[in-house]
Tab-separated table of C-alpha atoms in Angstrom:
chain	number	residue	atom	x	y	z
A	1	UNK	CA	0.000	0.000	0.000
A	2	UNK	CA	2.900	2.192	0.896
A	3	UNK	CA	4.193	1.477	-2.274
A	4	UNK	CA	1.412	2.202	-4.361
A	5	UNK	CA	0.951	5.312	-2.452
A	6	UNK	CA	4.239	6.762	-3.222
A	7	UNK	CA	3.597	5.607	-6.307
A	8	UNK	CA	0.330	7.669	-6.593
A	9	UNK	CA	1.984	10.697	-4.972
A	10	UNK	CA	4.985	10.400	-7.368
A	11	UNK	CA	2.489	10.208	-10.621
A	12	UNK	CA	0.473	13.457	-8.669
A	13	UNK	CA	3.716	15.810	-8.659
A	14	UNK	CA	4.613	14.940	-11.567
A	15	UNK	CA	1.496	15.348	-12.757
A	16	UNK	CA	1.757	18.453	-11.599
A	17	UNK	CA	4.977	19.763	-12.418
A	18	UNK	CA	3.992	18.201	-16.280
A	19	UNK	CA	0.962	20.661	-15.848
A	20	UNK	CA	2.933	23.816	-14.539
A	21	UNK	CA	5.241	23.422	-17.392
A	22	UNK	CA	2.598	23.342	-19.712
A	23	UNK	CA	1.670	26.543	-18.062
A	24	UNK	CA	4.731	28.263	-18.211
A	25	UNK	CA	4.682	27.098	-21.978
A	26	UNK	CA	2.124	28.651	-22.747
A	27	UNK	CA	2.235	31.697	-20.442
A	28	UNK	CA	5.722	31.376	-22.504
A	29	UNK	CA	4.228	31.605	-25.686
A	30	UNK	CA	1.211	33.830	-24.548
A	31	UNK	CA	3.871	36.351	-23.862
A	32	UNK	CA	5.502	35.634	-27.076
A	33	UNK	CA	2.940	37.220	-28.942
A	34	UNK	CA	2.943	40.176	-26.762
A	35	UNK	CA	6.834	40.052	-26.320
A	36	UNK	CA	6.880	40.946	-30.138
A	37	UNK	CA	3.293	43.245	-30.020
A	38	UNK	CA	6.363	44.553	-27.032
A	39	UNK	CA	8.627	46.338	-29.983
A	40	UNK	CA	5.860	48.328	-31.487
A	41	UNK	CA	4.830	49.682	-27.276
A	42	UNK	CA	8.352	50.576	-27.243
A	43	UNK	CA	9.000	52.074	-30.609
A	44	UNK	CA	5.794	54.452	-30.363
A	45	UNK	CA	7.097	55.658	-26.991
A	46	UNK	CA	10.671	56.094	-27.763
A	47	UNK	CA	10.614	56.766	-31.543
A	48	UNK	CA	7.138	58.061	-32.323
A	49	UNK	CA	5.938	60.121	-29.421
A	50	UNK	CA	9.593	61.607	-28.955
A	51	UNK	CA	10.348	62.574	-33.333
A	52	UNK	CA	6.742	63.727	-33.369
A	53	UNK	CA	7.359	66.001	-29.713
A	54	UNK	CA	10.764	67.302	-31.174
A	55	UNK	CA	9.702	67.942	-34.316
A	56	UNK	CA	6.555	69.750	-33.622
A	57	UNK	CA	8.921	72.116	-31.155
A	58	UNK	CA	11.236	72.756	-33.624
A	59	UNK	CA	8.993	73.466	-36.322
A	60	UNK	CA	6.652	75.540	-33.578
A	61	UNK	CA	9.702	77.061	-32.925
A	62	UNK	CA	10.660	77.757	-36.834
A	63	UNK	CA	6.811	79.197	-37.737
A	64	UNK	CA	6.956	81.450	-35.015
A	65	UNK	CA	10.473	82.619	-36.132
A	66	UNK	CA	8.788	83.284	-39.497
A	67	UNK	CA	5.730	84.437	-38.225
A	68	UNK	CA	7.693	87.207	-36.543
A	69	UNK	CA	10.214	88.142	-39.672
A	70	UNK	CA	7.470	87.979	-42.068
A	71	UNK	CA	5.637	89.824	-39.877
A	72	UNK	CA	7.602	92.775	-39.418
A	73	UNK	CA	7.235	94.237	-43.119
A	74	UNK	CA	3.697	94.024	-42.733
A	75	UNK	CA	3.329	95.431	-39.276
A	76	UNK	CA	5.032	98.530	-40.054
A	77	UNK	CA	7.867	97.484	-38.222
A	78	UNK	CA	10.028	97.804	-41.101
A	79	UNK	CA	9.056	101.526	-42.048
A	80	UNK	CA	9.031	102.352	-38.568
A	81	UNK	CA	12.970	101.117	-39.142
A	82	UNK	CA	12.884	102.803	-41.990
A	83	UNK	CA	11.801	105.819	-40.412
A	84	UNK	CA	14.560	105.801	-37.270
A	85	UNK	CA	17.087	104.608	-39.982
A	86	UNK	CA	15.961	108.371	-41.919
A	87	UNK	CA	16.099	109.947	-38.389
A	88	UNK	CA	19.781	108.441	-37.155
A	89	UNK	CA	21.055	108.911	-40.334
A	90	UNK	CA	19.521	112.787	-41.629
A	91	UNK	CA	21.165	114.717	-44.029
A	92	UNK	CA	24.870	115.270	-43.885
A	93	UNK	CA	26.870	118.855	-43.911
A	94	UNK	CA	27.193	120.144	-47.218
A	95	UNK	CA	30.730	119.649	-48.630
A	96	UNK	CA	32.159	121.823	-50.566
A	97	UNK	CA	33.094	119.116	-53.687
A	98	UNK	CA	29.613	118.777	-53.673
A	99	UNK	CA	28.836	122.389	-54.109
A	100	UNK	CA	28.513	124.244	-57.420
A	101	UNK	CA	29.639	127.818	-56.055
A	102	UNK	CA	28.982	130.868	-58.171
A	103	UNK	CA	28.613	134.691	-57.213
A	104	UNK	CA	27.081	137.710	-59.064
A	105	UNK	CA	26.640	141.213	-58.550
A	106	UNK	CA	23.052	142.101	-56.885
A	107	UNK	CA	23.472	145.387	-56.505
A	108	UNK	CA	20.603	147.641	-57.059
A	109	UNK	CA	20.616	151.170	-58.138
A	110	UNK	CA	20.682	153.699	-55.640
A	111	UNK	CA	21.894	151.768	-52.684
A	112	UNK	CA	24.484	153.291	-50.464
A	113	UNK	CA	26.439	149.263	-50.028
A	114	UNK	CA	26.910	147.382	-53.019
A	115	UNK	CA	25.995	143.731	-52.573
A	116	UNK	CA	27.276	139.995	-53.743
A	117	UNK	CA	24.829	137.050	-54.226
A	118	UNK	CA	26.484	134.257	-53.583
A	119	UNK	CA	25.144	130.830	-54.930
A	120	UNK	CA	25.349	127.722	-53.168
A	121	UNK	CA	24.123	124.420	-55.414
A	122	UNK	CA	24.144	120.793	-53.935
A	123	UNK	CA	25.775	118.581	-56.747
A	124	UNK	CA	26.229	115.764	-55.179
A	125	UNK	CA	24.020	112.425	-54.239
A	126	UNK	CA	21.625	113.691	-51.638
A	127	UNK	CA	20.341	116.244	-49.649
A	128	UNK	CA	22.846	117.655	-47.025
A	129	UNK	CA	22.769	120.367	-44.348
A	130	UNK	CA	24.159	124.298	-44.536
A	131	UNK	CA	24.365	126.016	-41.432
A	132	UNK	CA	23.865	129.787	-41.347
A	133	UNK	CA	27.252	131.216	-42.140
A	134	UNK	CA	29.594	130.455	-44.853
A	135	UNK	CA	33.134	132.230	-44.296
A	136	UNK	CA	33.749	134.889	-46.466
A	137	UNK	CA	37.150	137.093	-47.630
A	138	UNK	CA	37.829	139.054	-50.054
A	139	UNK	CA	41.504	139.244	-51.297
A	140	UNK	CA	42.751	142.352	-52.112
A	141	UNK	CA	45.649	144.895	-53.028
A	142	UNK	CA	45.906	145.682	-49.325
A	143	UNK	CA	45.382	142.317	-47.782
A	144	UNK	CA	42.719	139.684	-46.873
A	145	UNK	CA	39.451	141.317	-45.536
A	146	UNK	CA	37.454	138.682	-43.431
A	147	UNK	CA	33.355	139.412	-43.934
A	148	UNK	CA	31.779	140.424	-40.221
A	149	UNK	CA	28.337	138.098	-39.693
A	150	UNK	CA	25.310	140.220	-39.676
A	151	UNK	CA	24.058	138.391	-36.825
A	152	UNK	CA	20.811	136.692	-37.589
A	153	UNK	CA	20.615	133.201	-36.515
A	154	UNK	CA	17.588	131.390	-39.110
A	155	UNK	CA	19.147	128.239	-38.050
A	156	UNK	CA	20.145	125.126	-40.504
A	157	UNK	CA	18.588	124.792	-43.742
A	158	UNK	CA	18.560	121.641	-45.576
A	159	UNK	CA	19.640	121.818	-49.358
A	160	UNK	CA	18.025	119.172	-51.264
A	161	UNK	CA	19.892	117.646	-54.094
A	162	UNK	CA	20.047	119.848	-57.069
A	163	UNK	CA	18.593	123.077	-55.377
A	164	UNK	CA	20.672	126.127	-54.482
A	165	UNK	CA	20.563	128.894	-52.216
A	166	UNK	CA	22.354	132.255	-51.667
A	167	UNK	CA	23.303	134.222	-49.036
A	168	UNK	CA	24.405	138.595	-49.529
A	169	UNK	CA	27.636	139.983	-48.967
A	170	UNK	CA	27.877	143.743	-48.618
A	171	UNK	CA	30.515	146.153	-49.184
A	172	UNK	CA	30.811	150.200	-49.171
A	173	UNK	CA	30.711	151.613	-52.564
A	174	UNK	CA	34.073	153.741	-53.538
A	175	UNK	CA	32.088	157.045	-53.893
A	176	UNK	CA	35.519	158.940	-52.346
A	177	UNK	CA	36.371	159.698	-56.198
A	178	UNK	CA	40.012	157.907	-54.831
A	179	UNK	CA	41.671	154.635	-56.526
A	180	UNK	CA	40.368	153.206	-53.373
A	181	UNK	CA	41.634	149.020	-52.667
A	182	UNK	CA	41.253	147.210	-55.684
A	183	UNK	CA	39.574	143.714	-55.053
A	184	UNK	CA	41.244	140.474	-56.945
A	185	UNK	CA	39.206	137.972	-55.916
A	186	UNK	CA	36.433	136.226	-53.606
A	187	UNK	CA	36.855	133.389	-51.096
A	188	UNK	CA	33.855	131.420	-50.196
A	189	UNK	CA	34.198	128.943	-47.303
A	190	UNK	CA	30.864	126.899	-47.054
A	191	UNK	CA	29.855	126.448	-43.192
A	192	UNK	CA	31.475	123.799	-40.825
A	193	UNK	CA	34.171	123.679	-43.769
A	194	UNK	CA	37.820	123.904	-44.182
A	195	UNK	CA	38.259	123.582	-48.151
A	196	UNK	CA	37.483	126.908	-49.733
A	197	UNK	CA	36.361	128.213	-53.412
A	198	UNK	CA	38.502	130.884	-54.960
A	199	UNK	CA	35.897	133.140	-57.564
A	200	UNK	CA	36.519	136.048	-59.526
A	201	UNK	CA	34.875	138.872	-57.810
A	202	UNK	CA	31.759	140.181	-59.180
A	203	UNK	CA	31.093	143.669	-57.814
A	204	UNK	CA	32.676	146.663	-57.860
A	205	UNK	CA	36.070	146.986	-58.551
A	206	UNK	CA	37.564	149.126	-55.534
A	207	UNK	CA	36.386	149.600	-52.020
A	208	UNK	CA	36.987	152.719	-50.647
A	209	UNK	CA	40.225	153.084	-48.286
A	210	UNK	CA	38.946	152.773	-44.455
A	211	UNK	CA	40.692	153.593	-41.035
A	212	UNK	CA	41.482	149.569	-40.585
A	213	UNK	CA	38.921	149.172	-37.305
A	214	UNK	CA	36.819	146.851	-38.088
A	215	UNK	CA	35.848	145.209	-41.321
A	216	UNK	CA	33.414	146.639	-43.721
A	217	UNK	CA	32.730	143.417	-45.540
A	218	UNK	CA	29.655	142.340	-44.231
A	219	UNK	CA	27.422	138.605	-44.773
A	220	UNK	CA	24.203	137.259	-44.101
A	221	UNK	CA	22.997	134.427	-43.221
A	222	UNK	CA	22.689	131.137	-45.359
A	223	UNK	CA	19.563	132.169	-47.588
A	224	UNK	CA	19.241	135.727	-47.118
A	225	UNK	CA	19.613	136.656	-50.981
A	226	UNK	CA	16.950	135.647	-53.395
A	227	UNK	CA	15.626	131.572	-53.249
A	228	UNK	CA	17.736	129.052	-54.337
A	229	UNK	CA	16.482	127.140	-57.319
């Protein structure tokens, strides 16, 4: 009986071990199936989710970067450039290789001084800036008369390209009936300057011999003869 017992027992675990191993087999081969289904869970986590996350950041990240260049044309934001561009960079001084300088006798009949237009014309690529006072001499047989300001202060004025102003220069008429100083020639500085004109002077021929206290020469202001044109 013993015997057949152990027998019985014997034939029951292994019976049961026979069992569990076709369990594991097949919980073996159940997660098989799944175990390769496994690749795809992994792939969409690592590879899909992740590609799809970066590249919908980068490309967020790229529209918006377009969004706000194209976007600045038409918000204005480029004229409004434009426009502080125009303001930090405003016309220039007026050089004098970019000037056409010419003078002419203005004098009118039955004035006591006879006067000198002078004519400044911007030749060169844009507009550019003239303020007030050009420097003015007039060589002569005695010496180099500097012209005296005549003190009004119109402030800057901007010279568009191919326009031209003029400003007056006096002088006392030679009504002494003397040889008086004879005048050879006109000197035209434009304002803020260094490089000067040399012209052949227009108006009278002689000035009449003074004392030597002060300057008779006298010029105005940066348009105060005629308009430019």
């Amino acid at each position: 009986m013993r015997v057949h017992q152990l027998t019985f027992v014997a034939l029951a675990v292994a019976a049961g071990l026979s069992l569990t191993a076709c369990r594991i087999g097949e919980d073996g081969a159940a997660h098989g199936g799944p175990s390769s289904a496994s690749i795809p869970s992994t792939a969409p986590s690592a590879s899909a989710p992740s590609a799809s996350g970066d590249g919908s950041s980068s490309g967020g990240s790229d529209r918006s970067g377009g969004k706000g260049s194209a976007g600045t044309g038409p918000d204005g934001k480029g004229t409004a450039a434009g426009a502080g561009s125009t303001e930090n960079g405003k016309a220039g001084k007026c050089r004098t290789d970019d000037l056409e300088i010419t003078a002419i006798d203005s004098t009118i009949g039955g004035d006591t001084d006879g006067t000198v237009a002078v004519r400044l014309k911007n030749r060169g690529g844009g507009d550019c800036t003239l303020s007030e006072y050009a420097g003015v001499d007039l060589r002569t047989s005695a010496g180099s008369l500097s012209a005296q300001r005549t003190g009004e202060h119109p402030g800057p004025t901007v010279l568009k390209k191919g326009t031209a102003v003029s400003f007056g220069v006096t002088y006392p008429l030679n009504t002494t009936g003397g040889s008086g100083v004879r005048v050879t020639g006109l000197v035209v500085t434009p304002p803020d300057e260094t490089k000067s004109v040399t012209l052949t002077w227009p108006g009278a021929a002689t000035l009449p011999v003074t004392d030597g206290t002060g300057s008779p020469i006298k010029v105005g202001p940066i348009g105060s003869a005629g308009q430019g044109g």
